[in-house]
């Protein structure tokens, strides 16, 4: 059985990790089924919904249409890597405070897109925000509170930087 | 009116289950599993209509890793499902009626074995002629889908004499409107799991909108009694009506029953598309007449609903589409018939609004056409006809209070005026047209003219911890959060002092379905009643403790306190201890069933105890060369009675608008053609405009703290508002949804906007 498997070494949520996995599985399957991190969701499996959004070397990607093998040697961030124990990240807190969660199935993907946006563009306007999250479908909220939350997160993180 | 002081009601507290979702905890069914779970797969029919001559599972069972292949013969009890009428087998018996109908259930140690088994089952089908349109299906020689005939139900509303009254009208408008199959696209694909415990109890986990209904169906399928099965709702990633059907809990339970081993079943998105209910496509022919002041005098409608292969919620859609066909307006003479018809399309079921969004598209288009014919402003004609306190609906129901449609329209007025003034100034590009549209609606809260109660329970333990028990499934809308607000308000504590246990048939009382925008109103009332009883007991107990008059006591901050002597108080935990010591009741029950009367043969009665109302304004621009529509803004005024959690109400409004925008402009499920999310587009963050939600509170006396509901009302006015705006922009009306690129472009060409005239001075 092990003959068919490939070795993948990656840094995930700050931790070095080496795993053996079948060569044909997706990055999402690796994360959910082998690494047992269930925060990244599968909503479509074909790159249409964004529920599986993760960051690979800081760029947001749909994990469902990426091969697990492509994570070898890369640095991966999933929703589990955002908060520090009990302490929510700026994005998570903004989503909580601004009522941006309804069913929450889209939330992890949206948080990752938000994280990527804020690291590239600390002062996004409404349009930047809407564009940055346009690959993340949400059927519950109409995006209203999400756009607001992302804006608040941006303000918050800009404020944090000024404090440093 | 005097505003009562509240501590929890009207406060937008943090959503109870938000943190676990934001931190990626494994709360959805696909996120967790039980040791050595078998993988379940469902073999489905490739034919729309066929007899099954035989099913041979022998080869499949020989495949290594395959643990079982179950078919209809393995169902020990009644192989028939349906919440309103029972007509749908869990596994096809000797006939399939639509593509995707389940035929066999496979259980295997892994995916590969299950896939191989799927391919190895041989089913001998004998194809039958099929019918895919409701009209064709009613014809004499149409293929017979169900033995009892192809007409599932017909609902009539007859009042006065519409045909005669049309002769007294200054304007009469008649048109036919059509809508498409719509897919719910809740973001979490259906998932279920389960195990058998040491006592033989079948424990079923599912993403569902009604665990108690699931339980009932499972025990009927398996001929078990209630104590032998437990259904637990997992975090549910939206529902919008589809998870009111027994989507997969029946398969999980059947496998548990036979294999006594833990199992899991997760649908791919493609399987969700193939297997679950759709919104009913409707064909509505509507004739509406008004006098010269715009006052509606008569309405006549013939509505045809395609329920596909099975009934599901079809009868409710027939009833609701008829009852809601006049919208939030008074009209004396009514002649409406709504028929729900079987076809070999995928089955249609509940979807946010149960036929009301479809008929709103028709009656609100008609209102604009009447306004145009009579040269009356579209907003005025609506206000002229709006129901008021004391008005009588088309079912003959007198609405005593909480009729907020007039206030909703008024709340839109200034936005509408502004938009009218600015509309043409901004019409700058040559191939761009802008338009403004209004959509109004009414929506009956709860099931139509039938009993639909909810129960609830509240307990206090020795330590004084208060726990609410409700069977209500929170599918993301936030009912769990607002129930804690209701209990906290009554008991004078903050919401973090209320624990809540939801949607687990072993521990929670039946709250009925999370549907029909009913839970805030109905379960909210049941919980309030239980909390009121508990408060009463605590006050009695405190009165004897403190040697005080009960009337002078209040509950606050987990204490019973003497109002004019706040130092004299006794804590809830002390009261709990003495209640427990005396072996007094420490558990209180609440029950609420809205006061309704069934509709008679003329559709007369009081089908709902209360109604929600709304008015929305849409501003759109159209690129007349491409047919592309940009919805620029929506202002939405919704009468919710009382907003217990204002931000959640706004969340419902905005989410409903997004779904309504999809319904209006882009969504269409084509049976046999729509396979995956590549073929079916829902609005993204770029498609959704700036939304301005406005909450109108018209206080419903029978509601908990005056609340009604908002889940479905949010979506209903959006598509008519957008379609009216499109007509306003182009001068050409579209009568079929969705108003997609092709239809809009066709309207651009027809109206001459495709080639702008030289001296077009607009
Ligand atoms: S699951 Fe990856 S984009 Fe939908
Ligand atoms: S909150 Fe349900 S899909 Fe976004």
Short mmCIF file of C-alpha atoms in Angstrom, two decimals, chain A residues 32-33 37-51 65 79-83 85-86 88 91-108 111 126-127 129-145 147-148, chain B residues 12-15 17-19 21-28 30-32 182-189 236-238 240 269-270 351-352 475-477 645 647-648 650-652 654-656 658-659 662 667 676-678 680-686 688-693:
data_model
loop_
_atom_site.label_atom_id
_atom_site.label_comp_id
_atom_site.label_asym_id
_atom_site.label_seq_id
_atom_site.Cartn_x
_atom_site.Cartn_y
_atom_site.Cartn_z
CA UNK A 32 -9.43 17.22 5.97
CA UNK A 33 -8.90 13.46 5.88
CA UNK A 37 -8.27 19.72 10.03
CA UNK A 38 -11.99 20.03 9.34
CA UNK A 39 -12.27 23.80 9.16
CA UNK A 40 -11.79 23.91 5.39
CA UNK A 41 -15.06 22.78 3.81
CA UNK A 42 -16.09 21.07 0.61
CA UNK A 43 -19.06 22.82 -0.96
CA UNK A 44 -18.64 21.82 -4.59
CA UNK A 45 -15.32 20.06 -5.17
CA UNK A 46 -14.80 21.80 -8.51
CA UNK A 47 -13.46 25.23 -7.66
CA UNK A 48 -16.76 27.11 -7.82
CA UNK A 49 -17.73 27.94 -4.24
CA UNK A 50 -14.62 28.90 -2.26
CA UNK A 51 -15.62 26.99 0.89
CA UNK A 65 -8.80 21.67 -7.21
CA UNK A 79 -8.72 28.66 9.37
CA UNK A 80 -7.39 26.69 12.33
CA UNK A 81 -4.19 28.70 12.10
CA UNK A 82 -5.88 32.09 12.44
CA UNK A 83 -6.79 32.19 16.11
CA UNK A 85 -6.09 29.41 21.20
CA UNK A 86 -9.08 31.21 22.63
CA UNK A 88 -9.70 35.16 17.90
CA UNK A 91 -10.81 38.70 10.95
CA UNK A 92 -12.59 36.15 13.13
CA UNK A 93 -13.46 38.78 15.67
CA UNK A 94 -14.77 41.17 13.04
CA UNK A 95 -16.99 38.43 11.60
CA UNK A 96 -18.31 37.69 15.09
CA UNK A 97 -18.92 41.29 16.06
CA UNK A 98 -20.52 42.22 12.73
CA UNK A 99 -22.93 39.26 12.55
CA UNK A 100 -21.30 37.92 9.39
CA UNK A 101 -22.01 34.29 10.25
CA UNK A 102 -25.33 32.63 9.55
CA UNK A 103 -24.93 28.92 8.83
CA UNK A 104 -21.17 29.39 8.87
CA UNK A 105 -20.35 26.88 6.16
CA UNK A 106 -18.79 29.62 4.03
CA UNK A 107 -17.05 31.32 6.95
CA UNK A 108 -13.67 29.60 6.94
CA UNK A 111 -11.89 34.35 6.52
CA UNK A 126 -15.95 48.40 -0.80
CA UNK A 127 -15.06 47.39 -4.34
CA UNK A 129 -13.57 43.87 -0.67
CA UNK A 130 -16.35 42.68 -2.95
CA UNK A 131 -13.79 41.61 -5.55
CA UNK A 132 -11.57 39.85 -3.04
CA UNK A 133 -14.41 37.70 -1.73
CA UNK A 134 -16.20 37.17 -5.03
CA UNK A 135 -14.88 33.61 -5.24
CA UNK A 136 -16.52 32.74 -1.92
CA UNK A 137 -20.18 31.96 -2.32
CA UNK A 138 -22.49 32.54 0.59
CA UNK A 139 -26.13 31.56 0.22
CA UNK A 140 -27.32 32.90 3.57
CA UNK A 141 -26.16 36.45 4.16
CA UNK A 142 -26.33 38.36 0.89
CA UNK A 143 -22.76 39.40 1.79
CA UNK A 144 -23.99 42.60 3.49
CA UNK A 145 -22.64 41.83 6.96
CA UNK A 147 -18.50 43.11 3.51
CA UNK A 148 -18.99 45.17 6.64
CA UNK B 12 -28.05 42.31 18.67
CA UNK B 13 -26.08 39.94 20.84
CA UNK B 14 -23.35 37.71 19.44
CA UNK B 15 -24.62 34.63 17.69
CA UNK B 17 -22.67 29.19 17.57
CA UNK B 18 -20.55 31.69 15.63
CA UNK B 19 -17.23 31.14 17.34
CA UNK B 21 -17.78 28.05 13.02
CA UNK B 22 -15.23 30.87 12.78
CA UNK B 23 -12.54 28.71 14.32
CA UNK B 24 -13.24 25.74 12.07
CA UNK B 25 -14.48 23.33 14.72
CA UNK B 26 -15.79 20.03 13.33
CA UNK B 27 -19.48 20.73 13.83
CA UNK B 28 -20.93 19.82 10.43
CA UNK B 30 -19.10 15.72 7.13
CA UNK B 31 -16.54 16.92 9.68
CA UNK B 32 -16.93 14.07 12.10
CA UNK B 182 -34.74 26.58 -8.74
CA UNK B 183 -32.08 24.79 -6.71
CA UNK B 184 -31.61 25.73 -3.06
CA UNK B 185 -27.79 25.64 -3.14
CA UNK B 186 -27.39 25.67 0.62
CA UNK B 187 -23.65 25.70 0.85
CA UNK B 188 -23.24 22.51 2.90
CA UNK B 189 -23.96 19.41 0.81
CA UNK B 236 -26.70 22.63 9.25
CA UNK B 237 -25.29 24.72 6.45
CA UNK B 238 -28.52 26.33 5.31
CA UNK B 240 -34.14 26.99 2.60
CA UNK B 269 -22.76 18.70 -4.85
CA UNK B 270 -23.76 16.83 -8.01
CA UNK B 351 -38.31 26.42 -0.97
CA UNK B 352 -38.28 29.73 0.88
CA UNK B 475 -30.06 26.06 10.22
CA UNK B 476 -28.09 29.28 10.33
CA UNK B 477 -30.90 31.80 10.69
CA UNK B 645 -32.31 40.58 17.23
CA UNK B 647 -28.91 42.44 13.05
CA UNK B 648 -30.17 38.89 12.49
CA UNK B 650 -31.19 42.44 8.66
CA UNK B 651 -29.16 39.33 7.91
CA UNK B 652 -32.34 37.56 6.83
CA UNK B 654 -30.07 40.79 2.93
CA UNK B 655 -29.78 37.03 2.43
CA UNK B 656 -33.34 36.92 1.11
CA UNK B 658 -29.59 37.86 -2.65
CA UNK B 659 -31.73 34.79 -3.24
CA UNK B 662 -30.78 35.14 -8.22
CA UNK B 667 -31.06 31.05 -11.56
CA UNK B 676 -22.91 20.79 -11.10
CA UNK B 677 -22.20 24.22 -9.72
CA UNK B 678 -20.58 25.07 -13.06
CA UNK B 680 -25.93 26.83 -11.89
CA UNK B 681 -24.92 30.28 -10.77
CA UNK B 682 -25.96 32.00 -7.60
CA UNK B 683 -25.17 35.64 -6.85
CA UNK B 684 -21.64 36.49 -5.74
CA UNK B 685 -20.55 39.48 -3.69
CA UNK B 686 -20.17 41.42 -6.94
CA UNK B 688 -25.24 42.01 -4.83
CA UNK B 689 -25.74 45.73 -4.55
CA UNK B 690 -25.64 48.00 -1.62
CA UNK B 691 -28.68 47.01 0.47
CA UNK B 692 -30.46 49.26 2.89
CA UNK B 693 -32.61 47.17 5.22
#
